[in-house]
């Protein structure tokens, strides 16, 4: 792999690939194709390619996926969460999101194993999207209720800071986070993008934040103080998310989408919708494993 130029990782192109995550127990990459309602499971090769081994269909949309130590998957569906056990059986949870045009969007597991997920409504302008923390009993606690489009989530290496994206306002927020309780401190702006919109994010071992830029054809890296320090060009306009993968967590997996591309844009960027990989010279932080369903 070229350390500065992304490698095309998948032969498949996806409409809205999102939410990559590394499963350290089974050593696989998981990601979703949101509108298709599928979760892909793939093997990361030494050359940076990802070979898809399984495609799992869920009942509606699949906004995000996380995995437990035992192999259970939790998936953010349109209005509810789905759990797929290790044997392949899928169970639907109660409706947690309301509104015909509204659905769950990006989600991620916190340092204590809780699942957090936000909402999106593409039926019209909205400033009432939410970021929710899912409790052990399946209920939802509201963290934010004034977002335009809740998106990427990430934590600092010590778990004491939560980064979250509000895509429509082009802002990345940061706040104190208590992993023991899930409580959060006051929200403040960490960074504001001037070109393109922030989407999925991840953090590395140096506590820098990597941001996929929708409409910007790039991934940006920000220092712990919010200064942009690096930029990776991606041959696809709509870069949707990023995650570190591999046994050494030294490979950055980048998802992209064909959604919202005109025929002309798609023709100019034929690699849109593929996954890409890059070895940026810094390792990521281990993915937090979902703590599973309460017994």
Short mmCIF file of C-alpha atoms in Angstrom, two decimals:
data_model
loop_
_atom_site.label_atom_id
_atom_site.label_comp_id
_atom_site.label_asym_id
_atom_site.label_seq_id
_atom_site.Cartn_x
_atom_site.Cartn_y
_atom_site.Cartn_z
CA UNK A 1 0.00 0.00 0.00
CA UNK A 2 1.11 3.53 -0.80
CA UNK A 3 1.29 5.48 2.52
CA UNK A 4 -0.19 8.61 0.91
CA UNK A 5 -2.50 7.27 -1.82
CA UNK A 6 -5.49 5.07 -0.89
CA UNK A 7 -5.69 1.54 -2.27
CA UNK A 8 -8.95 0.40 -3.86
CA UNK A 9 -10.03 -2.26 -1.37
CA UNK A 10 -13.26 -3.74 -2.76
CA UNK A 11 -14.39 -4.91 -6.17
CA UNK A 12 -17.94 -4.00 -5.18
CA UNK A 13 -19.37 -0.50 -5.31
CA UNK A 14 -21.98 0.50 -2.72
CA UNK A 15 -24.76 3.08 -2.80
CA UNK A 16 -24.12 4.22 0.77
CA UNK A 17 -21.30 2.28 2.42
CA UNK A 18 -20.83 3.47 6.01
CA UNK A 19 -19.76 2.63 9.53
CA UNK A 20 -16.67 0.43 9.11
CA UNK A 21 -15.51 -1.29 12.27
CA UNK A 22 -12.82 -3.85 13.11
CA UNK A 23 -13.90 -7.02 14.89
CA UNK A 24 -10.72 -7.99 16.80
CA UNK A 25 -12.06 -11.35 17.99
CA UNK A 26 -12.82 -12.75 14.53
CA UNK A 27 -10.33 -10.47 12.72
CA UNK A 28 -12.77 -9.12 10.16
CA UNK A 29 -13.95 -5.77 8.86
CA UNK A 30 -17.67 -5.01 9.18
CA UNK A 31 -19.52 -2.20 7.41
CA UNK A 32 -23.04 -1.35 6.26
CA UNK A 33 -24.71 -0.41 3.01
CA UNK A 34 -27.39 1.70 4.63
CA UNK A 35 -30.27 1.82 2.16
CA UNK A 36 -29.77 -1.80 1.09
CA UNK A 37 -30.13 -2.82 4.74
CA UNK A 38 -27.04 -5.03 4.64
CA UNK A 39 -23.99 -5.66 6.79
CA UNK A 40 -20.85 -6.79 4.98
CA UNK A 41 -18.15 -8.90 6.61
CA UNK A 42 -14.75 -9.00 4.94
CA UNK A 43 -11.18 -10.18 5.38
CA UNK A 44 -8.45 -7.55 5.19
CA UNK A 45 -5.53 -8.74 3.09
CA UNK A 46 -1.87 -7.70 3.46
CA UNK A 47 -2.16 -5.76 0.18
CA UNK A 48 -4.98 -3.62 1.57
CA UNK A 49 -7.80 -5.34 -0.29
CA UNK A 50 -10.92 -6.54 1.52
CA UNK A 51 -12.52 -9.81 0.41
CA UNK A 52 -16.23 -9.91 1.23
CA UNK A 53 -17.08 -13.22 2.90
CA UNK A 54 -20.65 -12.62 4.04
CA UNK A 55 -23.51 -10.22 3.32
CA UNK A 56 -26.18 -10.16 6.04
CA UNK A 57 -29.64 -8.80 5.18
CA UNK A 58 -31.63 -6.88 7.80
CA UNK A 59 -35.36 -6.02 7.65
CA UNK A 60 -35.01 -2.33 6.69
CA UNK A 61 -32.14 0.18 6.66
CA UNK A 62 -28.82 -0.52 8.37
CA UNK A 63 -27.41 2.74 9.67
CA UNK A 64 -24.58 1.29 11.76
CA UNK A 65 -23.24 -2.00 13.09
CA UNK A 66 -21.34 -3.02 16.21
CA UNK A 67 -20.23 -6.41 17.48
CA UNK A 68 -19.97 -8.09 20.88
CA UNK A 69 -17.17 -10.33 22.10
CA UNK A 70 -19.43 -13.34 21.46
CA UNK A 71 -20.18 -12.33 17.88
CA UNK A 72 -23.62 -10.78 18.34
CA UNK A 73 -24.32 -7.86 16.02
CA UNK A 74 -26.35 -4.79 16.92
CA UNK A 75 -27.64 -2.85 13.91
CA UNK A 76 -29.36 0.52 13.83
CA UNK A 77 -32.43 -0.03 11.65
CA UNK A 78 -34.87 2.59 10.46
CA UNK A 79 -36.77 3.13 13.73
CA UNK A 80 -35.46 0.36 15.94
CA UNK A 81 -32.38 -1.66 16.75
CA UNK A 82 -31.87 -5.22 15.58
CA UNK A 83 -29.76 -7.88 17.28
CA UNK A 84 -28.36 -10.82 15.34
CA UNK A 85 -27.10 -13.59 17.58
CA UNK A 86 -24.07 -15.74 16.80
CA UNK A 87 -26.34 -18.40 15.30
CA UNK A 88 -27.82 -15.91 12.79
CA UNK A 89 -31.23 -15.24 14.35
CA UNK A 90 -32.37 -11.59 14.13
CA UNK A 91 -34.52 -9.99 16.85
CA UNK A 92 -36.16 -6.56 16.56
CA UNK A 93 -36.19 -4.13 19.46
CA UNK A 94 -38.88 -1.54 20.26
CA UNK A 95 -39.32 1.58 18.12
CA UNK A 96 -37.03 4.33 19.41
CA UNK A 97 -37.30 6.79 16.50
CA UNK A 98 -40.47 8.51 15.27
CA UNK A 99 -41.28 10.12 11.93
CA UNK A 100 -41.85 8.69 8.47
CA UNK A 101 -38.77 10.33 6.98
CA UNK A 102 -36.56 9.89 10.03
CA UNK A 103 -34.24 6.94 10.64
CA UNK A 104 -31.27 5.90 12.70
CA UNK A 105 -27.96 6.96 11.19
CA UNK A 106 -24.42 6.46 12.46
CA UNK A 107 -23.74 4.71 15.75
CA UNK A 108 -20.86 3.39 17.81
CA UNK A 109 -20.02 1.66 21.09
CA UNK A 110 -18.68 3.63 24.05
CA UNK A 111 -15.76 2.51 26.29
CA UNK A 112 -18.17 0.72 28.64
CA UNK A 113 -19.89 -1.22 25.86
CA UNK A 114 -23.03 0.91 25.46
CA UNK A 115 -24.36 1.60 21.96
CA UNK A 116 -24.92 5.24 20.92
CA UNK A 117 -26.71 6.20 17.70
CA UNK A 118 -28.10 9.35 16.10
CA UNK A 119 -30.90 10.20 13.69
CA UNK A 120 -31.34 11.74 10.26
CA UNK A 121 -34.40 13.01 8.37
CA UNK A 122 -33.92 13.56 4.64
CA UNK A 123 -37.55 14.51 3.98
CA UNK A 124 -36.77 18.19 4.64
CA UNK A 125 -34.66 20.63 6.65
CA UNK A 126 -34.52 19.62 10.29
CA UNK A 127 -32.86 20.88 13.45
CA UNK A 128 -34.45 18.34 15.76
CA UNK A 129 -32.27 15.31 15.10
CA UNK A 130 -31.09 13.41 18.16
CA UNK A 131 -28.10 11.57 19.53
CA UNK A 132 -29.24 8.73 21.78
CA UNK A 133 -27.54 6.46 24.29
CA UNK A 134 -29.11 3.01 24.42
CA UNK A 135 -29.47 1.70 27.96
CA UNK A 136 -29.14 -1.90 29.10
CA UNK A 137 -32.93 -2.30 29.29
CA UNK A 138 -33.34 -1.18 25.66
CA UNK A 139 -34.59 2.32 26.43
CA UNK A 140 -32.96 5.44 25.00
CA UNK A 141 -31.49 8.45 26.79
CA UNK A 142 -31.24 11.69 24.80
CA UNK A 143 -27.77 13.25 24.67
CA UNK A 144 -28.54 15.87 21.99
CA UNK A 145 -31.90 16.92 20.54
CA UNK A 146 -30.94 19.96 18.44
CA UNK A 147 -28.88 18.50 15.60
CA UNK A 148 -29.31 18.88 11.84
CA UNK A 149 -27.97 15.39 11.10
CA UNK A 150 -26.35 13.24 13.79
CA UNK A 151 -23.31 11.45 12.42
CA UNK A 152 -19.86 10.13 13.41
CA UNK A 153 -18.83 9.31 16.97
CA UNK A 154 -15.42 8.67 18.55
CA UNK A 155 -13.73 8.72 21.96
CA UNK A 156 -10.31 9.82 23.14
CA UNK A 157 -7.80 7.16 24.16
CA UNK A 158 -8.65 7.55 27.86
CA UNK A 159 -12.39 7.44 27.14
CA UNK A 160 -12.94 10.78 28.84
CA UNK A 161 -13.84 12.82 25.75
CA UNK A 162 -16.62 12.14 23.24
CA UNK A 163 -16.40 13.57 19.72
CA UNK A 164 -19.62 13.81 17.71
CA UNK A 165 -20.54 15.16 14.30
CA UNK A 166 -23.43 17.40 13.27
CA UNK A 167 -23.14 17.16 9.50
CA UNK A 168 -25.59 19.88 8.43
CA UNK A 169 -23.83 22.55 10.49
CA UNK A 170 -20.36 21.30 9.37
CA UNK A 171 -19.30 21.03 13.02
CA UNK A 172 -17.54 18.43 15.13
CA UNK A 173 -18.30 18.68 18.83
CA UNK A 174 -16.38 17.47 21.85
CA UNK A 175 -17.50 17.03 25.45
CA UNK A 176 -16.40 15.32 28.63
CA UNK A 177 -17.61 11.75 28.97
CA UNK A 178 -17.95 9.54 32.03
CA UNK A 179 -17.64 5.96 30.78
CA UNK A 180 -18.83 4.54 34.11
CA UNK A 181 -22.21 6.28 33.92
CA UNK A 182 -22.50 7.51 30.32
CA UNK A 183 -22.98 11.06 31.60
CA UNK A 184 -21.69 13.91 29.43
CA UNK A 185 -20.37 17.38 30.12
CA UNK A 186 -21.18 20.60 28.22
CA UNK A 187 -20.82 20.38 24.43
CA UNK A 188 -18.33 22.64 22.68
CA UNK A 189 -17.11 23.03 19.08
CA UNK A 190 -13.95 21.06 18.32
CA UNK A 191 -13.67 21.94 14.62
CA UNK A 192 -15.74 23.45 11.79
CA UNK A 193 -15.24 22.40 8.17
CA UNK A 194 -15.18 25.07 5.48
CA UNK A 195 -15.42 22.78 2.42
CA UNK A 196 -17.58 19.67 2.39
CA UNK A 197 -19.42 18.14 5.33
CA UNK A 198 -18.04 16.03 8.18
CA UNK A 199 -19.38 12.48 8.23
CA UNK A 200 -17.88 9.45 9.98
CA UNK A 201 -14.92 9.88 12.35
CA UNK A 202 -12.36 7.87 14.28
CA UNK A 203 -9.47 8.56 16.65
CA UNK A 204 -5.90 7.29 16.56
CA UNK A 205 -3.36 6.33 19.21
CA UNK A 206 -2.03 9.91 19.24
CA UNK A 207 -5.53 11.24 20.06
CA UNK A 208 -5.93 12.83 16.63
CA UNK A 209 -9.35 12.78 14.99
CA UNK A 210 -9.80 11.49 11.42
CA UNK A 211 -12.84 12.85 9.56
CA UNK A 212 -14.45 11.59 6.35
CA UNK A 213 -15.58 14.59 4.30
CA UNK A 214 -18.81 14.15 2.31
CA UNK A 215 -18.59 16.27 -0.81
CA UNK A 216 -14.91 16.92 -0.18
CA UNK A 217 -13.26 13.81 -1.67
CA UNK A 218 -10.91 13.55 1.28
CA UNK A 219 -10.19 12.48 4.83
CA UNK A 220 -8.86 15.12 7.23
CA UNK A 221 -6.80 14.62 10.38
CA UNK A 222 -7.15 17.02 13.31
CA UNK A 223 -4.85 17.43 16.31
CA UNK A 224 -6.23 17.03 19.86
CA UNK A 225 -6.68 20.82 19.93
CA UNK A 226 -8.75 20.90 16.73
CA UNK A 227 -6.11 22.03 14.22
CA UNK A 228 -6.07 20.36 10.79
CA UNK A 229 -2.69 18.64 10.36
CA UNK A 230 -3.16 16.27 7.41
CA UNK A 231 -5.33 15.59 4.37
CA UNK A 232 -5.76 12.37 2.37
CA UNK A 233 -7.26 12.72 -1.10
CA UNK A 234 -9.82 10.04 -2.02
CA UNK A 235 -10.93 9.37 -5.64
CA UNK A 236 -14.62 9.64 -4.73
CA UNK A 237 -16.54 12.85 -3.89
CA UNK A 238 -18.67 11.40 -1.11
CA UNK A 239 -16.38 9.98 1.57
CA UNK A 240 -18.63 8.63 4.29
CA UNK A 241 -16.61 7.10 7.15
CA UNK A 242 -13.25 5.87 8.45
CA UNK A 243 -11.97 3.26 10.89
CA UNK A 244 -8.67 1.62 11.80
CA UNK A 245 -8.46 -2.10 11.12
CA UNK A 246 -6.08 -5.05 11.11
CA UNK A 247 -4.39 -6.90 13.99
CA UNK A 248 -2.01 -3.95 14.47
CA UNK A 249 -4.76 -1.37 13.80
CA UNK A 250 -2.42 0.23 11.28
CA UNK A 251 -4.77 0.26 8.28
CA UNK A 252 -7.29 3.05 7.77
CA UNK A 253 -10.47 1.77 6.09
CA UNK A 254 -12.36 4.44 4.14
CA UNK A 255 -15.95 4.03 2.93
CA UNK A 256 -17.53 6.04 0.10
CA UNK A 257 -20.92 6.33 -1.59
CA UNK A 258 -22.60 6.87 -4.96
CA UNK A 259 -25.63 8.48 -3.30
CA UNK A 260 -26.38 12.04 -4.49
CA UNK A 261 -23.99 11.78 -7.46
CA UNK A 262 -25.26 12.93 -10.85
CA UNK A 263 -24.63 10.71 -13.86
CA UNK A 264 -21.86 13.10 -14.89
CA UNK A 265 -20.22 13.02 -11.46
CA UNK A 266 -20.45 9.24 -11.33
CA UNK A 267 -18.82 8.98 -14.76
CA UNK A 268 -16.01 11.30 -13.66
CA UNK A 269 -15.44 9.32 -10.46
CA UNK A 270 -15.93 5.65 -11.40
CA UNK A 271 -14.46 4.41 -8.10
CA UNK A 272 -17.23 6.03 -6.06
CA UNK A 273 -18.93 3.59 -3.72
CA UNK A 274 -15.83 1.43 -3.23
CA UNK A 275 -13.95 0.95 0.01
CA UNK A 276 -10.35 2.15 0.19
CA UNK A 277 -7.48 1.46 2.58
CA UNK A 278 -4.38 3.36 3.62
CA UNK A 279 -1.47 2.82 6.01
CA UNK A 280 -1.02 6.35 7.38
CA UNK A 281 1.93 5.62 9.68
CA UNK A 282 -0.05 5.79 12.91
CA UNK A 283 -2.15 3.14 14.63
CA UNK A 284 -5.76 3.49 15.63
CA UNK A 285 -7.47 2.76 18.93
CA UNK A 286 -9.10 -0.62 19.55
CA UNK A 287 -12.79 -0.80 18.68
CA UNK A 288 -15.04 -0.95 21.71
CA UNK A 289 -17.02 -4.18 21.84
CA UNK A 290 -20.75 -4.00 22.46
CA UNK A 291 -21.64 -5.51 25.83
CA UNK A 292 -24.61 -7.38 24.40
CA UNK A 293 -28.17 -7.94 25.51
CA UNK A 294 -28.91 -7.94 29.22
CA UNK A 295 -29.70 -11.43 30.48
#
